[in-house]
Short mmCIF file of C-alpha atoms and ligand atoms in Angstrom, two decimals:
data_model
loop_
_atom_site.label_atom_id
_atom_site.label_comp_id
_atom_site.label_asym_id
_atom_site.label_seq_id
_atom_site.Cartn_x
_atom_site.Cartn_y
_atom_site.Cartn_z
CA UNK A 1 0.00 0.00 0.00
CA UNK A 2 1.29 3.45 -1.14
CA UNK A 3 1.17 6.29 1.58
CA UNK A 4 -1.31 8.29 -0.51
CA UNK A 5 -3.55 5.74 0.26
CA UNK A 6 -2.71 5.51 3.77
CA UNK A 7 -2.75 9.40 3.56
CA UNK A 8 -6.33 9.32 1.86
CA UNK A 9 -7.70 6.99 4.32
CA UNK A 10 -7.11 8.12 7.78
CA UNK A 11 -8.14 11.90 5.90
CA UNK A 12 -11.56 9.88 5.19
CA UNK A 13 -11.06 10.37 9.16
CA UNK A 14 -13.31 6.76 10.30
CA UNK A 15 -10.27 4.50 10.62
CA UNK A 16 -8.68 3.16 13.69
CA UNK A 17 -6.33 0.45 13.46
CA UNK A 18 -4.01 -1.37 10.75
CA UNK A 19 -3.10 -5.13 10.47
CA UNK A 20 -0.23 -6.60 8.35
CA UNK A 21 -2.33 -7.78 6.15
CA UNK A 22 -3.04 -6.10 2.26
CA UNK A 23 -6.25 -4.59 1.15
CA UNK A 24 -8.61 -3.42 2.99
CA UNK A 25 -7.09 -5.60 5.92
CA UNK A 26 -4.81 -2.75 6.94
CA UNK A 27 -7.54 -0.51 8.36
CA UNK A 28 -10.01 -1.87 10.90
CA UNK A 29 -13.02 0.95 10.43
CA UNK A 30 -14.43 1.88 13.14
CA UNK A 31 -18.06 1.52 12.07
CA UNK A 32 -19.24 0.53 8.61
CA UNK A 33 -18.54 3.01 5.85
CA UNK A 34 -21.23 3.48 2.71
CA UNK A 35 -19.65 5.25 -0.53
CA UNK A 36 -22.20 6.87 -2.90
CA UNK A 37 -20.74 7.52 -6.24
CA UNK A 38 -22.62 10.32 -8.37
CA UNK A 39 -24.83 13.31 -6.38
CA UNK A 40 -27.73 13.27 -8.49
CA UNK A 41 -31.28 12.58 -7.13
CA UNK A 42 -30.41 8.56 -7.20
CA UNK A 43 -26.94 8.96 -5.34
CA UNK A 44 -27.70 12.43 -3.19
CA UNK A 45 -31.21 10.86 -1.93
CA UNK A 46 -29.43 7.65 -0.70
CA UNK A 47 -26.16 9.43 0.92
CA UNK A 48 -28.67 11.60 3.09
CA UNK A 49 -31.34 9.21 4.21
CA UNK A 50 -28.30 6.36 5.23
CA UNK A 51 -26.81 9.22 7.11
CA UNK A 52 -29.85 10.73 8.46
CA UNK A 53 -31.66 7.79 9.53
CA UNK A 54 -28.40 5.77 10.96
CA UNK A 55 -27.98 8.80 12.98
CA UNK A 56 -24.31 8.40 12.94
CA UNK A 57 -23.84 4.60 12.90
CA UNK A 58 -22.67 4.25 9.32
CA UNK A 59 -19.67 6.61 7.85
CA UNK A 60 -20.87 7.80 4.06
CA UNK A 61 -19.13 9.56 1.77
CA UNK A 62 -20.42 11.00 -1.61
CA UNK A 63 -18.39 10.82 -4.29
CA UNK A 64 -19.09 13.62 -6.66
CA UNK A 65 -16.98 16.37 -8.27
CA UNK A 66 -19.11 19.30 -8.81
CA UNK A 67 -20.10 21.44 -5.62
CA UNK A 68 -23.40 22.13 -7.05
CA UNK A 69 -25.62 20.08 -9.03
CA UNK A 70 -27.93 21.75 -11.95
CA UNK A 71 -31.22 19.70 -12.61
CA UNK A 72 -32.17 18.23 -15.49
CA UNK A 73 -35.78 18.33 -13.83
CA UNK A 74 -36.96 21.96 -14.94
CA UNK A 75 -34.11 22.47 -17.21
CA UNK A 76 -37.12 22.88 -19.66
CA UNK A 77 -38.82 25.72 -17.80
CA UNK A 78 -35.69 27.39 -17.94
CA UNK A 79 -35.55 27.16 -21.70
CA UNK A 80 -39.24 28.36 -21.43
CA UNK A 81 -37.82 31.20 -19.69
CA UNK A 82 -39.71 30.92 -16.32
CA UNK A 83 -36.98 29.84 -14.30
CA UNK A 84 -33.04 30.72 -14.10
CA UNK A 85 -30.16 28.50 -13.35
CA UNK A 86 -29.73 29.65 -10.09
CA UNK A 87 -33.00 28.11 -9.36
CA UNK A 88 -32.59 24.43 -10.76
CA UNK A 89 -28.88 24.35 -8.97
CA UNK A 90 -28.62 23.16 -5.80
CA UNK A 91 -25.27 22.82 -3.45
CA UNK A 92 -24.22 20.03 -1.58
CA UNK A 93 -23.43 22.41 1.52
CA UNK A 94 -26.55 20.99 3.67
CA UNK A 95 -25.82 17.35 2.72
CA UNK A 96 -22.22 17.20 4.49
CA UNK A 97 -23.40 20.19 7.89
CA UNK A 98 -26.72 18.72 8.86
CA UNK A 99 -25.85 15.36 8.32
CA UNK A 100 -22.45 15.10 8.46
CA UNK A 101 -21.97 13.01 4.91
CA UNK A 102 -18.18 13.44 3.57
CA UNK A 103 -17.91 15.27 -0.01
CA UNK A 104 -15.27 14.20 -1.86
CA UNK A 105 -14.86 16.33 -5.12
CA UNK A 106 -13.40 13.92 -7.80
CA UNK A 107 -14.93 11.54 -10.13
CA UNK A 108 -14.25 7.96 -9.21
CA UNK A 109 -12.20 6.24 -11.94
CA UNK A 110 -12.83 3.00 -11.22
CA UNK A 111 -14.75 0.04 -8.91
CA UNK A 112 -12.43 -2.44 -7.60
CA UNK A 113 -14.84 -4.82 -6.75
CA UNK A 114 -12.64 -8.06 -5.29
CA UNK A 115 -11.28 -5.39 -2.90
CA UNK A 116 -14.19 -3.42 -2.39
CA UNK A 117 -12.34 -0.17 -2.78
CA UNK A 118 -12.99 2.78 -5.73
CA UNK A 119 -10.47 4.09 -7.28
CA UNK A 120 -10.54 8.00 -7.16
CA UNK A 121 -9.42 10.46 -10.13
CA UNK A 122 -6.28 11.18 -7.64
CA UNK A 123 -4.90 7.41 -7.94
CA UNK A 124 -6.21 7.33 -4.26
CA UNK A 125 -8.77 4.51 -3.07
CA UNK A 126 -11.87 4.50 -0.76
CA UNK A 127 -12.78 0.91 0.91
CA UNK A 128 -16.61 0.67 1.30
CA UNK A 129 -18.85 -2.03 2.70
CA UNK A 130 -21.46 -1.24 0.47
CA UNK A 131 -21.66 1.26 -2.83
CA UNK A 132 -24.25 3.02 -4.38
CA UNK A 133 -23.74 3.91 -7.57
CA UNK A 134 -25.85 6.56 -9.51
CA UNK A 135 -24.03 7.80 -12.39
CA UNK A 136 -26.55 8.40 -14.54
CA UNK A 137 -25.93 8.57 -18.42
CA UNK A 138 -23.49 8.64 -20.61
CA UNK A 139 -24.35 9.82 -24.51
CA UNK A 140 -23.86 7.66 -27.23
CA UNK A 141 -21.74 10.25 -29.29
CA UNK A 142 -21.70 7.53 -32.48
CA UNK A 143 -25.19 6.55 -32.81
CA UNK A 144 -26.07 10.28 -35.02
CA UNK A 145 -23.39 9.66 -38.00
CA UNK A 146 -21.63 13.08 -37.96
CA UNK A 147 -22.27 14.23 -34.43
CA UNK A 148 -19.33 14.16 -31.66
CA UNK A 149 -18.20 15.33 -28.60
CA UNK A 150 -16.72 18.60 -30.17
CA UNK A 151 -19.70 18.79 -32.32
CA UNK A 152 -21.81 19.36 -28.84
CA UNK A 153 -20.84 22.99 -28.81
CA UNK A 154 -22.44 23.65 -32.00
CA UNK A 155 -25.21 21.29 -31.85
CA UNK A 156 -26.06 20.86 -28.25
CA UNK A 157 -27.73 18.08 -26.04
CA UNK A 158 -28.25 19.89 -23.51
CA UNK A 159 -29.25 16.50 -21.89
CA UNK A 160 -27.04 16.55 -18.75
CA UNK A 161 -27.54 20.14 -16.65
CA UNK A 162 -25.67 22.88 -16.97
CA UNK A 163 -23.69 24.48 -18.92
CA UNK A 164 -25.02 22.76 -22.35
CA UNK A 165 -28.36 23.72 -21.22
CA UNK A 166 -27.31 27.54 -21.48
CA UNK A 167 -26.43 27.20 -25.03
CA UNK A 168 -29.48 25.71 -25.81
CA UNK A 169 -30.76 28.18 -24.76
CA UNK A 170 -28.63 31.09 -26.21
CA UNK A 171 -29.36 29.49 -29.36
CA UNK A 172 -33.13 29.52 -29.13
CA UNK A 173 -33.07 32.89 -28.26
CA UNK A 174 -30.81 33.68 -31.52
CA UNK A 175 -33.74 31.92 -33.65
CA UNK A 176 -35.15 34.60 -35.58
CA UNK A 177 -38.89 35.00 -36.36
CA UNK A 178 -39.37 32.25 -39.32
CA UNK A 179 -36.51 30.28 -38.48
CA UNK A 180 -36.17 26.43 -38.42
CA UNK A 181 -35.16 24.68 -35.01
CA UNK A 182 -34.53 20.88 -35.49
CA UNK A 183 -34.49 18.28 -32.57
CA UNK A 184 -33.22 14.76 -33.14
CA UNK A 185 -34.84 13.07 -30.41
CA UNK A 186 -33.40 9.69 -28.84
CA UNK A 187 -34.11 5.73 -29.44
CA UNK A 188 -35.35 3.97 -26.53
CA UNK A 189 -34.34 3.48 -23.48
CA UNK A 190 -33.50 6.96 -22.31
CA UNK A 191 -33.65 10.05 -19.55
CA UNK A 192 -37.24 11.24 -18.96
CA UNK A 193 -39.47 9.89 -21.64
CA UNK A 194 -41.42 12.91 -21.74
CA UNK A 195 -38.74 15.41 -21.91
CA UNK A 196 -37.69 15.85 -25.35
CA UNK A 197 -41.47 16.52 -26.31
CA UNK A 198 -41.79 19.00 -22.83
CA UNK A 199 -38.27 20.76 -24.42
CA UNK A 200 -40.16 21.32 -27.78
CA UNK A 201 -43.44 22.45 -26.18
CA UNK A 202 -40.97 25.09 -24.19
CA UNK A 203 -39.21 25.82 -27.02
CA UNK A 204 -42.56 27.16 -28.98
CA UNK A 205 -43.83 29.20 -25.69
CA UNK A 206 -40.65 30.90 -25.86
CA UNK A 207 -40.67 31.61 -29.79
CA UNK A 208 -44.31 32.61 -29.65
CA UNK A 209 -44.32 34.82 -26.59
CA UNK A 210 -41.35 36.49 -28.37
CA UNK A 211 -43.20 37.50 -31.30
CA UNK A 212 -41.68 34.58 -33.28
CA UNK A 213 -44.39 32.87 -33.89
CA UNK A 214 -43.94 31.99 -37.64
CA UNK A 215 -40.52 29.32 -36.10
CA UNK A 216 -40.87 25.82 -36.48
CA UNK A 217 -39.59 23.22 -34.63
CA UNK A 218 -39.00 19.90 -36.96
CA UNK A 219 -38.70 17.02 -34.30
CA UNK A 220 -36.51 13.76 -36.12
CA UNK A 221 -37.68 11.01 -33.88
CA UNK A 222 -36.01 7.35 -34.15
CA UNK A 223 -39.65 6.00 -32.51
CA UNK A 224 -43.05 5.14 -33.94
CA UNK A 225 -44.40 6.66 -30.61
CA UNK A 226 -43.96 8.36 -27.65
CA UNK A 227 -44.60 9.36 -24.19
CA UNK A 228 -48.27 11.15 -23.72
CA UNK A 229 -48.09 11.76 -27.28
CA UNK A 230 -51.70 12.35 -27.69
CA UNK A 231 -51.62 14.60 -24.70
CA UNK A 232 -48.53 16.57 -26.58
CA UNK A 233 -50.34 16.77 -30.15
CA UNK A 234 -53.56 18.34 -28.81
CA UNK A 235 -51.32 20.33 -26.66
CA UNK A 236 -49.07 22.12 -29.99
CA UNK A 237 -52.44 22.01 -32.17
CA UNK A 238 -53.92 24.05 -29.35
CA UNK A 239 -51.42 26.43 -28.09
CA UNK A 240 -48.93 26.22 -31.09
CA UNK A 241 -50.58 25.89 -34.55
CA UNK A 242 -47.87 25.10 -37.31
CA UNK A 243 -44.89 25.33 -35.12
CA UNK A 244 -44.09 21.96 -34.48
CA UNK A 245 -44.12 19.47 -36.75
CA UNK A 246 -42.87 15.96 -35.47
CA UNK A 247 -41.90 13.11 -37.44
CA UNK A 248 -41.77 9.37 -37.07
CA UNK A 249 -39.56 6.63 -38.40
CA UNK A 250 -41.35 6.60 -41.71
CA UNK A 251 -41.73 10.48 -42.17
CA UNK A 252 -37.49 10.91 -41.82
CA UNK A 253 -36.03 7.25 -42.78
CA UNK A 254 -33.66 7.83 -40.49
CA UNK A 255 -30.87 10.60 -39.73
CA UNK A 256 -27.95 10.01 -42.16
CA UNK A 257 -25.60 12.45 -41.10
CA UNK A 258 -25.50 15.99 -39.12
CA UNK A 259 -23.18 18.99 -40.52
CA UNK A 260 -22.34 20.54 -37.32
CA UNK A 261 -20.65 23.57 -39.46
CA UNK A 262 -23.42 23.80 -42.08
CA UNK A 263 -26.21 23.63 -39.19
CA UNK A 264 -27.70 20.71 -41.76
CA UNK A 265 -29.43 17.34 -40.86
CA UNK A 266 -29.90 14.83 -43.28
CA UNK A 267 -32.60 12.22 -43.54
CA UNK A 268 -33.60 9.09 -45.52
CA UNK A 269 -36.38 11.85 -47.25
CA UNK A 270 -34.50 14.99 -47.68
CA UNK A 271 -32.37 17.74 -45.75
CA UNK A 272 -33.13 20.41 -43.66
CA UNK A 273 -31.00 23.64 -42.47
CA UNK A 274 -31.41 24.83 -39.26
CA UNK A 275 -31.25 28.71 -37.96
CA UNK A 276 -29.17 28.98 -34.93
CA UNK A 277 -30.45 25.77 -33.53
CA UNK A 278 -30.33 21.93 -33.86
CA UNK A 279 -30.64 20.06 -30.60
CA UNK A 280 -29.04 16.47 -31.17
CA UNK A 281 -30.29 13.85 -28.01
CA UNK A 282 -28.65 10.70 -29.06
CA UNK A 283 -28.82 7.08 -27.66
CA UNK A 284 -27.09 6.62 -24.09
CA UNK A 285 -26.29 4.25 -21.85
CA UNK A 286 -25.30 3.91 -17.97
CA UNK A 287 -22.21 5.89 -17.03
CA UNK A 288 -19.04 4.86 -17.94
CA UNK A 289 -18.14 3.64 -14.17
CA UNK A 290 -20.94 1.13 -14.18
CA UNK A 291 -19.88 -0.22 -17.75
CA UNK A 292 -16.30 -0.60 -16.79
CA UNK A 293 -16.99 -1.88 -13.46
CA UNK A 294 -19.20 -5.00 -15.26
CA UNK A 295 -22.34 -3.84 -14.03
CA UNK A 296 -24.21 -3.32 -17.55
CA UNK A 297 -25.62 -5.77 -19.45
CA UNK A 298 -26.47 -5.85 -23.48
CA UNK A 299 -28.86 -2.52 -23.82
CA UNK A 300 -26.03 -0.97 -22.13
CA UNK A 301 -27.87 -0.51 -17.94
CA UNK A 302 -27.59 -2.42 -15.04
CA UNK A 303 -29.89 -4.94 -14.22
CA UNK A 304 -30.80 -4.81 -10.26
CA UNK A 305 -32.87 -7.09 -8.13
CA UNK A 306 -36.00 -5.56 -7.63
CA UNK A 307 -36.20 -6.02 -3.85
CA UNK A 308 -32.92 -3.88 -3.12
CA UNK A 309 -31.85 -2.29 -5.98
CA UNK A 310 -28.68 -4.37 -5.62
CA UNK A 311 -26.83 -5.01 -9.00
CA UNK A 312 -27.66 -8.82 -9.75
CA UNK A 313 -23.72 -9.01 -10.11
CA UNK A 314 -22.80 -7.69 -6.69
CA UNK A 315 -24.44 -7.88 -3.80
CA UNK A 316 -22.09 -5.05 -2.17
CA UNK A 317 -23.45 -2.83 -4.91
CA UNK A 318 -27.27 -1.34 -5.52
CA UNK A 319 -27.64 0.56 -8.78
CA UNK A 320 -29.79 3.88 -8.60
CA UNK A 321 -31.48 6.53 -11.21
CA UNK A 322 -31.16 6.30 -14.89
CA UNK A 323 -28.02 3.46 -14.91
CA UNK A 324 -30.29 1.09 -13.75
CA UNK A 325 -33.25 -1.35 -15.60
CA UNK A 326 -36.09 -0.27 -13.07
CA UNK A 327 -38.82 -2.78 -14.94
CA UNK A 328 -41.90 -0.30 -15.51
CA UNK A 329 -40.68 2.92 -13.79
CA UNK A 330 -39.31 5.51 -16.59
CA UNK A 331 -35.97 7.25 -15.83
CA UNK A 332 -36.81 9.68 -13.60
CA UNK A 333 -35.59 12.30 -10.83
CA UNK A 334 -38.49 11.13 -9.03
CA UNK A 335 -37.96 7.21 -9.62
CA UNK A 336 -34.35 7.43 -8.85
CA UNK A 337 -35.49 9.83 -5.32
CA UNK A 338 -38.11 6.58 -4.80
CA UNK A 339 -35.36 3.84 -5.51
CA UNK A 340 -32.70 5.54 -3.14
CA UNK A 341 -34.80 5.05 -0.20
CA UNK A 342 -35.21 1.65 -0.83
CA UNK A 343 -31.49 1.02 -1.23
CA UNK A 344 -30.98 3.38 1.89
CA UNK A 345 -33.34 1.45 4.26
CA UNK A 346 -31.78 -2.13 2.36
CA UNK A 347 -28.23 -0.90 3.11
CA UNK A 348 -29.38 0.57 6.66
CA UNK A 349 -30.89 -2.74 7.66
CA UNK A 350 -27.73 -5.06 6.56
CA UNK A 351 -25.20 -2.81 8.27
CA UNK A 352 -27.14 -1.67 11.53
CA UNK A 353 -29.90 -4.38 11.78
CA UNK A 354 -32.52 -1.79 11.49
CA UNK A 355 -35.48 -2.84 10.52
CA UNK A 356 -36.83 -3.40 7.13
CA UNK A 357 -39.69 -3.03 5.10
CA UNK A 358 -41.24 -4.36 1.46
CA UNK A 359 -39.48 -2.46 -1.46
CA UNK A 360 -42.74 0.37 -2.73
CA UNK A 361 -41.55 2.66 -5.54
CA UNK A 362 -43.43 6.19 -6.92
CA UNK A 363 -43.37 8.05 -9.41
CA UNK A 364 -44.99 10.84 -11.10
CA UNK A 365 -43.56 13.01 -14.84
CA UNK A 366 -45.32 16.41 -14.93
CA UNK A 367 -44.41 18.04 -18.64
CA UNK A 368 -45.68 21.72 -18.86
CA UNK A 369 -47.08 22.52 -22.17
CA UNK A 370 -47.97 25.92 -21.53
CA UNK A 371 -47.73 28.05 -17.98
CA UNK A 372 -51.16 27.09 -17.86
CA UNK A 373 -51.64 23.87 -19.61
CA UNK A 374 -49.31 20.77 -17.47
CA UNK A 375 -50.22 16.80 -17.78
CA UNK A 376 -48.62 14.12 -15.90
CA UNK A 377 -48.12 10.39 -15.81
CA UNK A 378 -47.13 8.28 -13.42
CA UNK A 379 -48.25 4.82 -11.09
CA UNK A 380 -46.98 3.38 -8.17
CA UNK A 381 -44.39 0.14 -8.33
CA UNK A 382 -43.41 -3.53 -6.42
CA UNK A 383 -41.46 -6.07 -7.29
CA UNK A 384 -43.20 -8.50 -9.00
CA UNK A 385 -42.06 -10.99 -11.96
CA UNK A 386 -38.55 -10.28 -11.10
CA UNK A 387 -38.88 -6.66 -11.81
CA UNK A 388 -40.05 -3.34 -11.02
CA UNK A 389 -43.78 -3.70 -11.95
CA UNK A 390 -46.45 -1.06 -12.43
CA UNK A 391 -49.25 -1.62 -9.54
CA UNK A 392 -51.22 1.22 -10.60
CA UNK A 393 -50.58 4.21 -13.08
CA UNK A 394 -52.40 7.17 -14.24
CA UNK A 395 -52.17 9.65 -17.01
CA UNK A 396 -53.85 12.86 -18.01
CA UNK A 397 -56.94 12.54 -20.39
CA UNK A 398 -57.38 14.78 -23.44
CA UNK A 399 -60.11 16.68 -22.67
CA UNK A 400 -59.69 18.16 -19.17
CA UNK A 401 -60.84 21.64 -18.11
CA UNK A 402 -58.33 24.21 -18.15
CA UNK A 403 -58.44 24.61 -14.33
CA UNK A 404 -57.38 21.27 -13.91
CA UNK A 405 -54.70 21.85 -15.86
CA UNK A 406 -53.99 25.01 -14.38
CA UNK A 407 -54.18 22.66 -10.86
CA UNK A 408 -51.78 20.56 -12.62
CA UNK A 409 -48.49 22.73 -13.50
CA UNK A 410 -49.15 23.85 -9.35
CA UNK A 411 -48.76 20.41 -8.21
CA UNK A 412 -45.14 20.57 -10.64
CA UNK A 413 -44.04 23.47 -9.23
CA UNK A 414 -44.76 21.81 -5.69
CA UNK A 415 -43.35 18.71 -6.41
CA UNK A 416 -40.16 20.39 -7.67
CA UNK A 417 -39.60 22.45 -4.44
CA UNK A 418 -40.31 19.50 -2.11
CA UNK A 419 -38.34 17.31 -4.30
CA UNK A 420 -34.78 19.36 -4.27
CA UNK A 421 -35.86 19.85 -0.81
CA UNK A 422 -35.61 16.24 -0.15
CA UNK A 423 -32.44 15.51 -2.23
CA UNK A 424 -30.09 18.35 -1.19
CA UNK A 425 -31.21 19.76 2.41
C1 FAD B 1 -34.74 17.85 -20.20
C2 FAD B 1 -34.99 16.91 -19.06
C3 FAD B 1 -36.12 17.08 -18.28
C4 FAD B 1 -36.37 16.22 -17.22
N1 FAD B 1 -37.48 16.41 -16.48
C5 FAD B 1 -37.76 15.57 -15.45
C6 FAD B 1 -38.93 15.77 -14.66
O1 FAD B 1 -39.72 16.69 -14.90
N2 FAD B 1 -39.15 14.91 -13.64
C7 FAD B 1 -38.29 13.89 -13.33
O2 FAD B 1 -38.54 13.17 -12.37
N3 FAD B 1 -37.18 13.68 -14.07
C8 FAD B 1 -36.89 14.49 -15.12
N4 FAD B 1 -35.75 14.30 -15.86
C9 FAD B 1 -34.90 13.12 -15.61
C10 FAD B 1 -33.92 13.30 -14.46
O3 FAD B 1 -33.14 14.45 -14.64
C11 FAD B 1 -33.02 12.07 -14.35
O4 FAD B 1 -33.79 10.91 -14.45
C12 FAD B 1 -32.26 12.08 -13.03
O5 FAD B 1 -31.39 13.20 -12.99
C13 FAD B 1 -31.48 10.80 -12.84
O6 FAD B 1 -30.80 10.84 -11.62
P1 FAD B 1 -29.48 9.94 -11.40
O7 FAD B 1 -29.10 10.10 -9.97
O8 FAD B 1 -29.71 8.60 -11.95
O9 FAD B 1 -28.38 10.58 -12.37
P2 FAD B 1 -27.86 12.11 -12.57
O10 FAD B 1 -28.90 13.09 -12.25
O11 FAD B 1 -27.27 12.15 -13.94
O12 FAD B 1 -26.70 12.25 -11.55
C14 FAD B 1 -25.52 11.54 -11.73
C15 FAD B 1 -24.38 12.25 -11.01
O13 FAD B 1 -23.29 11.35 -10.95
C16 FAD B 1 -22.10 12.04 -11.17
N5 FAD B 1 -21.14 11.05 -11.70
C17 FAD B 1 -21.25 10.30 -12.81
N6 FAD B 1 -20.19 9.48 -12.92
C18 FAD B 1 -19.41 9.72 -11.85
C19 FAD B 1 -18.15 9.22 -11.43
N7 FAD B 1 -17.50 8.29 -12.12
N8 FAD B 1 -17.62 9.71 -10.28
C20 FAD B 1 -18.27 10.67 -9.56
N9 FAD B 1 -19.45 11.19 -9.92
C21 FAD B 1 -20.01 10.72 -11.06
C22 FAD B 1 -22.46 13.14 -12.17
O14 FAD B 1 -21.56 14.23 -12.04
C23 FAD B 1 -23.88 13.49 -11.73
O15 FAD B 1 -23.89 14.58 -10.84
C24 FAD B 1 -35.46 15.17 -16.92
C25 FAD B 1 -34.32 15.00 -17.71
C26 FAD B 1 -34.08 15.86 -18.77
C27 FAD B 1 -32.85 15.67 -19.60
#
C-alpha cells in the first residue's frame, strides 16, 4: 500500500487500526462506511437518508466532483424562460453540515470490486462495505453519424444540466422570427421519456411569446411513438398551430448524417438547415463507471434485483437513477429519489440491523405545455415478476378543463420544491 492511500484513508477520518495484512485488511473501520458515487437525485437521496436515519452509525461519503448540481428536472422551464439557473442548482453544503456526509470532489475512476475499494481520479482509493452507484448517463456520441463530442458545442444536447443547457438556450433565443429549429430526439431506453417533447413544447412558448411565432420546430424522432403523445399533439395544435411538426420513423427514414458547421441534418427523405439551432439527443447508456466496473448488461444498464436495488452481479453494490433497468418505472428524478430510499433502508438494515420493510416505488412526470396547460403520468411500483412492476398508473386525459390543468403545472411546481428539498437539504 502506497502512503497516498494511507494518507487518503485516515483523511476519510473513520479508521482506527491497521493489520499486516493487504487490502482493505490494513484498516479496521471503526463503524461501517457506505460510498455513494454520483450526487444526483439517485446517489444524493441515498447518501442523506443512510446518514440521516443511521444517525451516525454508518460513515458515508459521496463521491461527486461538482459542488453544485444543476437539474435536469426543470431544465425545460428554464428554456421556457420561467426559471433561471440559479434556481434548478442546488449545493451540496446541507448534505455534508446537517448530516455530516463526507464530499469528496473527484470523479471515481474505477470500482475495484474483489477489494471493495474505488479508485478516485487522484490514484487514491476509498474501501466501502457497500456502494451506491448513480451515475446516470453517458451519450452515445456515435449513434447520429456526424455528431461528436466537439460537435456538442455547436449542436447541443443539452441532456445533462448545466452548462449545455445555457447554449441551448442562447441558441433559441438567436432563432429569428421564421426560423427552423430541429431536434433529433433519442431511441429507446432513455432520460425522462417525456422530456424531449416538454423541451419542444418550451421551445414554442418561448418563440411565440417572443413574437416569433412563424418558427418551427421539426422534431426527427427514431420511434413510432412516444410518451403522452396524444396529450402533446392536442397540446401544440392548441397552443402552437404550425410550429411543431414531429416526425416518425417513416416520415425521416432515419438521420444520415449531421453537418455541425453547415447547421444541416440529413434524412432518408431529404435535408433540412437549421437557424441557430439543432438540438441532437442521441442514444445513451449507464455511465461509464458502471460499464467498466461489469455492471451493464447488453442494452447498455444495469440490471438490479428488484427487492434492493442491488446489481444482480454484486451484492455489495445497488444501482440507482437512470443506470439502472427499473422494470416499468421511466428514468426519472423522481424514480431514482423513490429507488434511493429503498437502497438506503436495504443498506441501513444489513449494516445496523434496522429494521426493514417491502421495497414500494413512486413516481410521477409532470411536462408543462404551456404556464397554464401541465399533464402528468405516473403509477406506483413492487417487485413482482422479477422486476419493477407497475401496480397502478395514471395519465392525463385529453379533454380536461383548463383549471385542472392550471391545478396541474401547481402540483409541478410543488413537487419540484419538495423534491430538491428532499435531495439536497
Ligand atoms: C430535459 C430533461 C427534463 C427532465 N425532467 C424531469 C422531470 O420533470 N421529472 C423527473 O422526475 N425527471 C426528469 N428528468 C430526468 C432526471 O433528470 C433524471 O432521471 C435524473 O437526474 C437521474 O438521476 P441519477 O441520480 O440517476 O443521475 P444524474 O442526475 O445524472 O446524476 C448523476 C451524477 O453522478 C455524477 N457522476 C457520474 N459518474 C461519476 C463518477 N465516475 N464519479 C463521480 N461522480 C459521477 C455526475 O456528475 C452526476 O452529478 C429530466 C431530464 C431531462 C434531460
Amino acid at each position: 500500500m502506497g502512503t497516498d492511500r494511507r494518507d487518503f484513508l485516515i483523511g476519510v477520518g473513520a479508521l482506527t487500526a491497521s493489520t499486516a495484512f493487504g487490502g482493505r485488511a490494513l484498516y479496521a473501520q471503526a463503524k461501517p462506511r457506505v460510498v455513494v458515487i454520483g450526487g444526483g437525485p439517485g446517489g444524493a437521496t441515498a447518501a442523506k437518508y443512510l446518514a440521516k436515519d443511521s444517525q451516525g452509525a454508518i460513515e458515508v461519503v459521496l463521491v461527486e466532483p461538482k459542488e453544485a448540481f444543476t437539474t435536469c428536472f426543470h431544465s425545460n422551464l428554464y428554456l421556457g424562460g420561467f426559471k433561471n439557473i440559479a434556481d434548478i442548482t442546488h449545493r451540496y453544503d446541507a448534505l455534508v453540515s446537517s448530516y455530516g456526509i463526507r464530499h469528496i470532489r473527484q470523479w471515481a475512476n474505477a470500482v475495484d470490486r474483489d477489494k471493495r475499494e474505488v479508485v478516485l481520479a487522484d490514484g487514491s482509493r476509498i474501501s466501502y462495505d457497500r456502494l451506491v452507484l448513480s451515475p446516470g448517463i453517458d451519450l452515445r456520441y456515435d449513434s447520429v453519424p456526424g455528431w461528436s463530442k466537439a460537435a456538442e458545442e455547436a449542436m447541443p444536447h443539452a441532456w445533462q444540466a448545466g452548462p449545455q443547457t445555457e447554449l441551448l438556450k442562447r441558441q433559441l433565443d438567436a432563432v429569428p422570427d421564421g426560423g427552423l429549429v430541429v431536434m433529433i430526439a433519442p431511441p429507446n431506453p432513455f432520460r425522462c421519456p417525456p422530456g424531449p417533447y416538454e423541451r419542444v413544447s418550451m421551445m414554442a412558448h418561448a418563440l411565440k411569446s417572443s413574437g416569433r411565432k412563424r418558427a418551427k420546430i421539426i422534431v426527427i424522432d427514431p420511434k413510432e411513438t412516444f410518451s403522452k403523445q396524444p396529450l402533446f399533439q392536442q397540446g401544440w395544435e392548441r397552443h402552437y398551430p404550425g410550429m411543431i411538426e414531429w416526425l416518425g420513423p417513416k416520415g425521416h427514414e432515419g438521420v444520415k448524417s449531421v453537418d455541425p458547421g453547415m447547421m444541416t441534418v440529413t434524412t432518408g427523405l431529404g435535408s433540412y438547415k437549421a437557424c441557430a439551432l439543432v438540438n441532437v439527443i442521441p442514444a445513451q447508456r449507464a455511465g461509464r463507471i458502471a460499464v467498466e466496473a461489469g455492471l451493464t448488461n447488453a442494452s447498455g444498464y444495469c440490471p438490479i434485483h428488484p427487492e434492493t436495488m442491488k446489481s444482480v452481479n454484486d451484492p455489495n453494490i445497488a444501482i440507482l437513477g437512470d443506470a439502472s433497468i427499473a422494470g416499468d418505472m421511466p428514468k426519472s428524478a423522481f424514480s431514482a429519489n423513490s429507488q434511493a430510499k429503498v437502497a438506503a433502508m436495504v443498506i441501513r438494515g444489513e449494516l445496523t440491523g434496522a429494521r426493514t420493510f417491502p421495497a414500494r416505488y413512486t413516481n410521477t412526470c409532470w411536462s408543462m405545455i404551456t404556464p397554464e396547460d401541465t399533464v402528468k403520468v405516473g403509477g406506483r411500483y413492487e417487485p413482482k415478476l422479477d422486476k419493477i412492476t407497475a401496480v397502478e398508473t395514471f395519465i392525463s386525459k385529453t379533454d380536461e378543463s383548463a383549471e385542472y390543468r392550471k391545478s396541474v403545472q401547481a402540483e409541478n411546481l410543488g413537487w419540484y420544491a419538495g423534491i430538491t428539498a428532499d435531495i439536497f437539504s
